[in-house]
Amino acid sequence: MEARDIIWDEDPCIFIFKDEIPGKMKMHVKNLDLYDWVRIDATYPKQMAVKQELYRSNMDDIFISRVNNPTTDHCKKEFYELLTDHVLERFPDIFEKQGDHILNRVTGELIPIDPDDEEEEDVMLRAGRLTQDDWIIMEYEENQSGYVLTAGNLCFPSDWSLKEKFNKPMQMIHEPVKPYLRHLKDKVDSLFLRLKAENPLWRANWGIYSSLDDTFDLFSHPNKKLHTQGGSRIPFEGEETGRKLFLRCEYHTLRKLPKTGCIVFGIRTYMRYLSDMKNQPKEDIQSLIDAIEDLDEEYSTYKGGDVWKVAALKYLKMILNEKSGLYSFSRNNISSRTILMSGVFAVGAFTAIKTFKKYFYT
């Protein structure tokens, strides 16, 4: 089968903002069906092309690992064996086993299967050549009383870097996110400790971004922040706003490895223009509006809301009104009801003038 003949899975529209609670940060954790451990859709070719370019130009930013550490090596190898088995079974149209390699029919790459082949590139990098997901390895350490980031392949980060978080426990990884420390720290620590290999989980998050080139502008270099905290507020420009703001949703998977006990954290990124919300049900648009309005001040600032919040809310309310039949000239926010009433008054005035002329000028 040629790559062009692949029947892609549909975008699952993981809109976790529908489950938000005002003023509170939630984990949004759900049981994971391993069939959905990896998700691949029609954005795969372009996202993988972005990855290939990053592999050539930004290797120091997208990959990190403890070196000559037996525990980390065992974790990575166990993960890679599970992943290669999974993608070969789950996506036979995309991946084909050829001897001791996997052929990626989309990228044309041959990826070695044997995780013990040390002459090949690190298995975390190989994993990134198979999936759109970013992959992080977390290991439990007694002296930290929790799980520590020990390896990762991160091509599509949201304002964080592997170098900053390497060898740090969860609390230090999330230290800049003050609402996390207040609402989630103890719950996440407990969740990681209680996680079972036979009960993998998934969660999700969302954010709104500006200053991107397009929906495949996914790599935030340490010098290029996606959340422009303290930047200039984006003006509302009617329909154009929907192409200047982006809705990013991340699908996170948490899987404890049965042999090593390490946790594999998968991050699958979905980026869409905010204008794509026109294609979603009214209930989803309203849920996103509610989620934005319900952000507390601190969390809104962390998400860069000072820059995009006003414009995003005006735009979302505009398209919600359009879907409800209330607006037709959206750029100027002219209500169709206003236009209708103007028409009624115009017709009434015209009729009155004709009647006046009939009786007084004949």
PDB file of N, CA and C in Angstrom, residues 260-324:
ATOM      1  N   THR A 260      10.312  -2.811  34.613  1.00  0.00           N
ATOM      2  CA  THR A 260      11.188  -1.850  35.286  1.00  0.00           C
ATOM      3  C   THR A 260      10.458  -0.951  36.267  1.00  0.00           C
ATOM      4  N   GLY A 261       9.153  -0.781  36.113  1.00  0.00           N
ATOM      5  CA  GLY A 261       8.401   0.112  36.982  1.00  0.00           C
ATOM      6  C   GLY A 261       8.531   1.573  36.604  1.00  0.00           C
ATOM      7  N   CYS A 262       9.258   1.861  35.539  1.00  0.00           N
ATOM      8  CA  CYS A 262       9.349   3.250  35.057  1.00  0.00           C
ATOM      9  C   CYS A 262       7.995   3.680  34.481  1.00  0.00           C
ATOM     10  N   ILE A 263       7.794   4.966  34.394  1.00  0.00           N
ATOM     11  CA  ILE A 263       6.572   5.492  33.792  1.00  0.00           C
ATOM     12  C   ILE A 263       6.928   6.168  32.473  1.00  0.00           C
ATOM     13  N   VAL A 264       6.198   5.805  31.429  1.00  0.00           N
ATOM     14  CA  VAL A 264       6.354   6.438  30.122  1.00  0.00           C
ATOM     15  C   VAL A 264       5.234   7.458  29.960  1.00  0.00           C
ATOM     16  N   PHE A 265       5.620   8.673  29.697  1.00  0.00           N
ATOM     17  CA  PHE A 265       4.686   9.780  29.532  1.00  0.00           C
ATOM     18  C   PHE A 265       4.673  10.167  28.065  1.00  0.00           C
ATOM     19  N   GLY A 266       3.551   9.972  27.392  1.00  0.00           N
ATOM     20  CA  GLY A 266       3.413  10.334  25.984  1.00  0.00           C
ATOM     21  C   GLY A 266       2.661  11.641  25.829  1.00  0.00           C
ATOM     22  N   ILE A 267       3.100  12.470  24.900  1.00  0.00           N
ATOM     23  CA  ILE A 267       2.455  13.764  24.649  1.00  0.00           C
ATOM     24  C   ILE A 267       2.157  13.881  23.162  1.00  0.00           C
ATOM     25  N   ARG A 268       0.894  13.827  22.822  1.00  0.00           N
ATOM     26  CA  ARG A 268       0.464  13.964  21.423  1.00  0.00           C
ATOM     27  C   ARG A 268      -0.186  15.323  21.259  1.00  0.00           C
ATOM     28  N   THR A 269       0.357  16.129  20.374  1.00  0.00           N
ATOM     29  CA  THR A 269      -0.072  17.521  20.232  1.00  0.00           C
ATOM     30  C   THR A 269      -1.014  17.703  19.051  1.00  0.00           C
ATOM     31  N   TYR A 270      -2.139  18.367  19.318  1.00  0.00           N
ATOM     32  CA  TYR A 270      -3.106  18.750  18.291  1.00  0.00           C
ATOM     33  C   TYR A 270      -3.170  20.272  18.251  1.00  0.00           C
ATOM     34  N   MET A 271      -2.866  20.846  17.108  1.00  0.00           N
ATOM     35  CA  MET A 271      -2.907  22.303  16.954  1.00  0.00           C
ATOM     36  C   MET A 271      -3.881  22.657  15.846  1.00  0.00           C
ATOM     37  N   ARG A 272      -4.778  23.582  16.128  1.00  0.00           N
ATOM     38  CA  ARG A 272      -5.751  24.025  15.127  1.00  0.00           C
ATOM     39  C   ARG A 272      -5.925  25.533  15.224  1.00  0.00           C
ATOM     40  N   TYR A 273      -6.261  26.140  14.077  1.00  0.00           N
ATOM     41  CA  TYR A 273      -6.638  27.547  14.120  1.00  0.00           C
ATOM     42  C   TYR A 273      -7.886  27.690  14.978  1.00  0.00           C
ATOM     43  N   LEU A 274      -7.999  28.796  15.669  1.00  0.00           N
ATOM     44  CA  LEU A 274      -9.199  29.018  16.478  1.00  0.00           C
ATOM     45  C   LEU A 274     -10.438  29.048  15.593  1.00  0.00           C
ATOM     46  N   SER A 275     -10.254  29.428  14.329  1.00  0.00           N
ATOM     47  CA  SER A 275     -11.383  29.452  13.393  1.00  0.00           C
ATOM     48  C   SER A 275     -11.966  28.057  13.152  1.00  0.00           C
ATOM     49  N   ASP A 276     -11.173  27.007  13.446  1.00  0.00           N
ATOM     50  CA  ASP A 276     -11.683  25.653  13.277  1.00  0.00           C
ATOM     51  C   ASP A 276     -12.850  25.366  14.211  1.00  0.00           C
ATOM     52  N   MET A 277     -12.980  26.167  15.258  1.00  0.00           N
ATOM     53  CA  MET A 277     -14.108  25.956  16.185  1.00  0.00           C
ATOM     54  C   MET A 277     -15.447  26.211  15.497  1.00  0.00           C
ATOM     55  N   LYS A 278     -15.413  26.875  14.345  1.00  0.00           N
ATOM     56  CA  LYS A 278     -16.647  27.033  13.569  1.00  0.00           C
ATOM     57  C   LYS A 278     -17.224  25.689  13.156  1.00  0.00           C
ATOM     58  N   ASN A 279     -16.342  24.698  13.010  1.00  0.00           N
ATOM     59  CA  ASN A 279     -16.768  23.381  12.552  1.00  0.00           C
ATOM     60  C   ASN A 279     -17.198  22.470  13.701  1.00  0.00           C
ATOM     61  N   GLN A 280     -17.157  22.989  14.915  1.00  0.00           N
ATOM     62  CA  GLN A 280     -17.503  22.201  16.088  1.00  0.00           C
ATOM     63  C   GLN A 280     -18.909  22.560  16.568  1.00  0.00           C
ATOM     64  N   PRO A 281     -19.515  21.682  17.352  1.00  0.00           N
ATOM     65  CA  PRO A 281     -20.854  21.971  17.885  1.00  0.00           C
ATOM     66  C   PRO A 281     -20.865  23.222  18.756  1.00  0.00           C
ATOM     67  N   LYS A 282     -22.027  23.862  18.819  1.00  0.00           N
ATOM     68  CA  LYS A 282     -22.157  25.065  19.641  1.00  0.00           C
ATOM     69  C   LYS A 282     -21.778  24.799  21.092  1.00  0.00           C
ATOM     70  N   GLU A 283     -22.087  23.591  21.572  1.00  0.00           N
ATOM     71  CA  GLU A 283     -21.793  23.254  22.964  1.00  0.00           C
ATOM     72  C   GLU A 283     -20.292  23.317  23.237  1.00  0.00           C
ATOM     73  N   ASP A 284     -19.479  22.904  22.248  1.00  0.00           N
ATOM     74  CA  ASP A 284     -18.028  22.931  22.430  1.00  0.00           C
ATOM     75  C   ASP A 284     -17.506  24.364  22.443  1.00  0.00           C
ATOM     76  N   ILE A 285     -18.062  25.208  21.586  1.00  0.00           N
ATOM     77  CA  ILE A 285     -17.649  26.615  21.569  1.00  0.00           C
ATOM     78  C   ILE A 285     -17.978  27.267  22.911  1.00  0.00           C
ATOM     79  N   GLN A 286     -19.190  27.023  23.395  1.00  0.00           N
ATOM     80  CA  GLN A 286     -19.597  27.603  24.672  1.00  0.00           C
ATOM     81  C   GLN A 286     -18.725  27.087  25.811  1.00  0.00           C
ATOM     82  N   SER A 287     -18.356  25.809  25.760  1.00  0.00           N
ATOM     83  CA  SER A 287     -17.502  25.235  26.809  1.00  0.00           C
ATOM     84  C   SER A 287     -16.130  25.894  26.833  1.00  0.00           C
ATOM     85  N   LEU A 288     -15.587  26.192  25.645  1.00  0.00           N
ATOM     86  CA  LEU A 288     -14.291  26.860  25.596  1.00  0.00           C
ATOM     87  C   LEU A 288     -14.406  28.286  26.118  1.00  0.00           C
ATOM     88  N   ILE A 289     -15.478  28.965  25.767  1.00  0.00           N
ATOM     89  CA  ILE A 289     -15.713  30.310  26.303  1.00  0.00           C
ATOM     90  C   ILE A 289     -15.757  30.264  27.824  1.00  0.00           C
ATOM     91  N   ASP A 290     -16.534  29.322  28.357  1.00  0.00           N
ATOM     92  CA  ASP A 290     -16.664  29.202  29.813  1.00  0.00           C
ATOM     93  C   ASP A 290     -15.308  28.905  30.466  1.00  0.00           C
ATOM     94  N   ALA A 291     -14.539  28.006  29.838  1.00  0.00           N
ATOM     95  CA  ALA A 291     -13.244  27.627  30.415  1.00  0.00           C
ATOM     96  C   ALA A 291     -12.295  28.823  30.470  1.00  0.00           C
ATOM     97  N   ILE A 292     -12.312  29.657  29.422  1.00  0.00           N
ATOM     98  CA  ILE A 292     -11.448  30.842  29.400  1.00  0.00           C
ATOM     99  C   ILE A 292     -11.894  31.850  30.455  1.00  0.00           C
ATOM    100  N   GLU A 293     -13.205  32.081  30.513  1.00  0.00           N
ATOM    101  CA  GLU A 293     -13.724  33.061  31.469  1.00  0.00           C
ATOM    102  C   GLU A 293     -13.520  32.617  32.910  1.00  0.00           C
ATOM    103  N   ASP A 294     -13.471  31.314  33.134  1.00  0.00           N
ATOM    104  CA  ASP A 294     -13.351  30.794  34.492  1.00  0.00           C
ATOM    105  C   ASP A 294     -11.914  30.651  34.981  1.00  0.00           C
ATOM    106  N   LEU A 295     -10.938  30.932  34.122  1.00  0.00           N
ATOM    107  CA  LEU A 295      -9.541  30.868  34.568  1.00  0.00           C
ATOM    108  C   LEU A 295      -9.305  31.898  35.671  1.00  0.00           C
ATOM    109  N   ASP A 296      -8.690  31.456  36.772  1.00  0.00           N
ATOM    110  CA  ASP A 296      -8.350  32.463  37.778  1.00  0.00           C
ATOM    111  C   ASP A 296      -7.212  33.328  37.245  1.00  0.00           C
ATOM    112  N   GLU A 297      -7.005  34.460  37.874  1.00  0.00           N
ATOM    113  CA  GLU A 297      -6.071  35.460  37.337  1.00  0.00           C
ATOM    114  C   GLU A 297      -4.663  34.897  37.186  1.00  0.00           C
ATOM    115  N   GLU A 298      -4.213  34.137  38.186  1.00  0.00           N
ATOM    116  CA  GLU A 298      -2.845  33.616  38.163  1.00  0.00           C
ATOM    117  C   GLU A 298      -2.640  32.612  37.033  1.00  0.00           C
ATOM    118  N   TYR A 299      -3.607  31.703  36.881  1.00  0.00           N
ATOM    119  CA  TYR A 299      -3.487  30.678  35.842  1.00  0.00           C
ATOM    120  C   TYR A 299      -3.651  31.297  34.459  1.00  0.00           C
ATOM    121  N   SER A 300      -4.524  32.291  34.353  1.00  0.00           N
ATOM    122  CA  SER A 300      -4.705  32.984  33.082  1.00  0.00           C
ATOM    123  C   SER A 300      -3.416  33.678  32.665  1.00  0.00           C
ATOM    124  N   THR A 301      -2.736  34.292  33.625  1.00  0.00           N
ATOM    125  CA  THR A 301      -1.458  34.945  33.330  1.00  0.00           C
ATOM    126  C   THR A 301      -0.421  33.924  32.892  1.00  0.00           C
ATOM    127  N   TYR A 302      -0.375  32.787  33.585  1.00  0.00           N
ATOM    128  CA  TYR A 302       0.572  31.731  33.207  1.00  0.00           C
ATOM    129  C   TYR A 302       0.328  31.262  31.776  1.00  0.00           C
ATOM    130  N   LYS A 303      -0.942  31.155  31.383  1.00  0.00           N
ATOM    131  CA  LYS A 303      -1.288  30.708  30.039  1.00  0.00           C
ATOM    132  C   LYS A 303      -1.148  31.815  28.992  1.00  0.00           C
ATOM    133  N   GLY A 304      -0.719  32.995  29.402  1.00  0.00           N
ATOM    134  CA  GLY A 304      -0.568  34.092  28.446  1.00  0.00           C
ATOM    135  C   GLY A 304      -1.869  34.807  28.145  1.00  0.00           C
ATOM    136  N   GLY A 305      -2.856  34.648  29.022  1.00  0.00           N
ATOM    137  CA  GLY A 305      -4.167  35.234  28.770  1.00  0.00           C
ATOM    138  C   GLY A 305      -4.158  36.741  28.621  1.00  0.00           C
ATOM    139  N   ASP A 306      -3.167  37.409  29.228  1.00  0.00           N
ATOM    140  CA  ASP A 306      -3.075  38.865  29.082  1.00  0.00           C
ATOM    141  C   ASP A 306      -2.955  39.268  27.619  1.00  0.00           C
ATOM    142  N   VAL A 307      -2.407  38.377  26.815  1.00  0.00           N
ATOM    143  CA  VAL A 307      -2.176  38.668  25.405  1.00  0.00           C
ATOM    144  C   VAL A 307      -3.397  38.327  24.552  1.00  0.00           C
ATOM    145  N   TRP A 308      -3.982  37.146  24.764  1.00  0.00           N
ATOM    146  CA  TRP A 308      -4.983  36.648  23.820  1.00  0.00           C
ATOM    147  C   TRP A 308      -6.419  36.579  24.344  1.00  0.00           C
ATOM    148  N   LYS A 309      -6.616  36.709  25.641  1.00  0.00           N
ATOM    149  CA  LYS A 309      -7.920  36.397  26.237  1.00  0.00           C
ATOM    150  C   LYS A 309      -9.063  37.227  25.669  1.00  0.00           C
ATOM    151  N   VAL A 310      -8.895  38.530  25.618  1.00  0.00           N
ATOM    152  CA  VAL A 310      -9.975  39.410  25.155  1.00  0.00           C
ATOM    153  C   VAL A 310     -10.335  39.108  23.707  1.00  0.00           C
ATOM    154  N   ALA A 311      -9.325  39.021  22.843  1.00  0.00           N
ATOM    155  CA  ALA A 311      -9.583  38.755  21.422  1.00  0.00           C
ATOM    156  C   ALA A 311     -10.207  37.381  21.219  1.00  0.00           C
ATOM    157  N   ALA A 312      -9.720  36.379  21.956  1.00  0.00           N
ATOM    158  CA  ALA A 312     -10.250  35.024  21.807  1.00  0.00           C
ATOM    159  C   ALA A 312     -11.712  34.952  22.219  1.00  0.00           C
ATOM    160  N   LEU A 313     -12.043  35.587  23.332  1.00  0.00           N
ATOM    161  CA  LEU A 313     -13.433  35.554  23.794  1.00  0.00           C
ATOM    162  C   LEU A 313     -14.362  36.270  22.817  1.00  0.00           C
ATOM    163  N   LYS A 314     -13.926  37.416  22.301  1.00  0.00           N
ATOM    164  CA  LYS A 314     -14.770  38.134  21.336  1.00  0.00           C
ATOM    165  C   LYS A 314     -14.992  37.286  20.090  1.00  0.00           C
ATOM    166  N   TYR A 315     -13.915  36.633  19.644  1.00  0.00           N
ATOM    167  CA  TYR A 315     -14.038  35.817  18.431  1.00  0.00           C
ATOM    168  C   TYR A 315     -14.957  34.620  18.664  1.00  0.00           C
ATOM    169  N   LEU A 316     -14.747  33.911  19.768  1.00  0.00           N
ATOM    170  CA  LEU A 316     -15.562  32.720  20.049  1.00  0.00           C
ATOM    171  C   LEU A 316     -17.036  33.089  20.232  1.00  0.00           C
ATOM    172  N   LYS A 317     -17.292  34.197  20.880  1.00  0.00           N
ATOM    173  CA  LYS A 317     -18.684  34.634  21.058  1.00  0.00           C
ATOM    174  C   LYS A 317     -19.291  35.046  19.724  1.00  0.00           C
ATOM    175  N   MET A 318     -18.473  35.628  18.860  1.00  0.00           N
ATOM    176  CA  MET A 318     -18.944  36.010  17.535  1.00  0.00           C
ATOM    177  C   MET A 318     -19.380  34.784  16.736  1.00  0.00           C
ATOM    178  N   ILE A 319     -18.520  33.740  16.707  1.00  0.00           N
ATOM    179  CA  ILE A 319     -18.886  32.574  15.893  1.00  0.00           C
ATOM    180  C   ILE A 319     -20.004  31.769  16.552  1.00  0.00           C
ATOM    181  N   LEU A 320     -20.092  31.838  17.885  1.00  0.00           N
ATOM    182  CA  LEU A 320     -21.215  31.176  18.555  1.00  0.00           C
ATOM    183  C   LEU A 320     -22.519  31.850  18.180  1.00  0.00           C
ATOM    184  N   ASN A 321     -22.515  33.180  18.127  1.00  0.00           N
ATOM    185  CA  ASN A 321     -23.707  33.917  17.718  1.00  0.00           C
ATOM    186  C   ASN A 321     -24.062  33.638  16.261  1.00  0.00           C
ATOM    187  N   GLU A 322     -23.040  33.515  15.414  1.00  0.00           N
ATOM    188  CA  GLU A 322     -23.297  33.185  14.013  1.00  0.00           C
ATOM    189  C   GLU A 322     -23.978  31.832  13.894  1.00  0.00           C
ATOM    190  N   LYS A 323     -23.477  30.852  14.667  1.00  0.00           N
ATOM    191  CA  LYS A 323     -24.083  29.522  14.626  1.00  0.00           C
ATOM    192  C   LYS A 323     -25.522  29.546  15.148  1.00  0.00           C
ATOM    193  N   SER A 324     -25.792  30.500  16.038  1.00  0.00           N
ATOM    194  CA  SER A 324     -27.143  30.617  16.596  1.00  0.00           C
ATOM    195  C   SER A 324     -28.043  31.494  15.756  1.00  0.00           C
TER     196      SER A 324
END
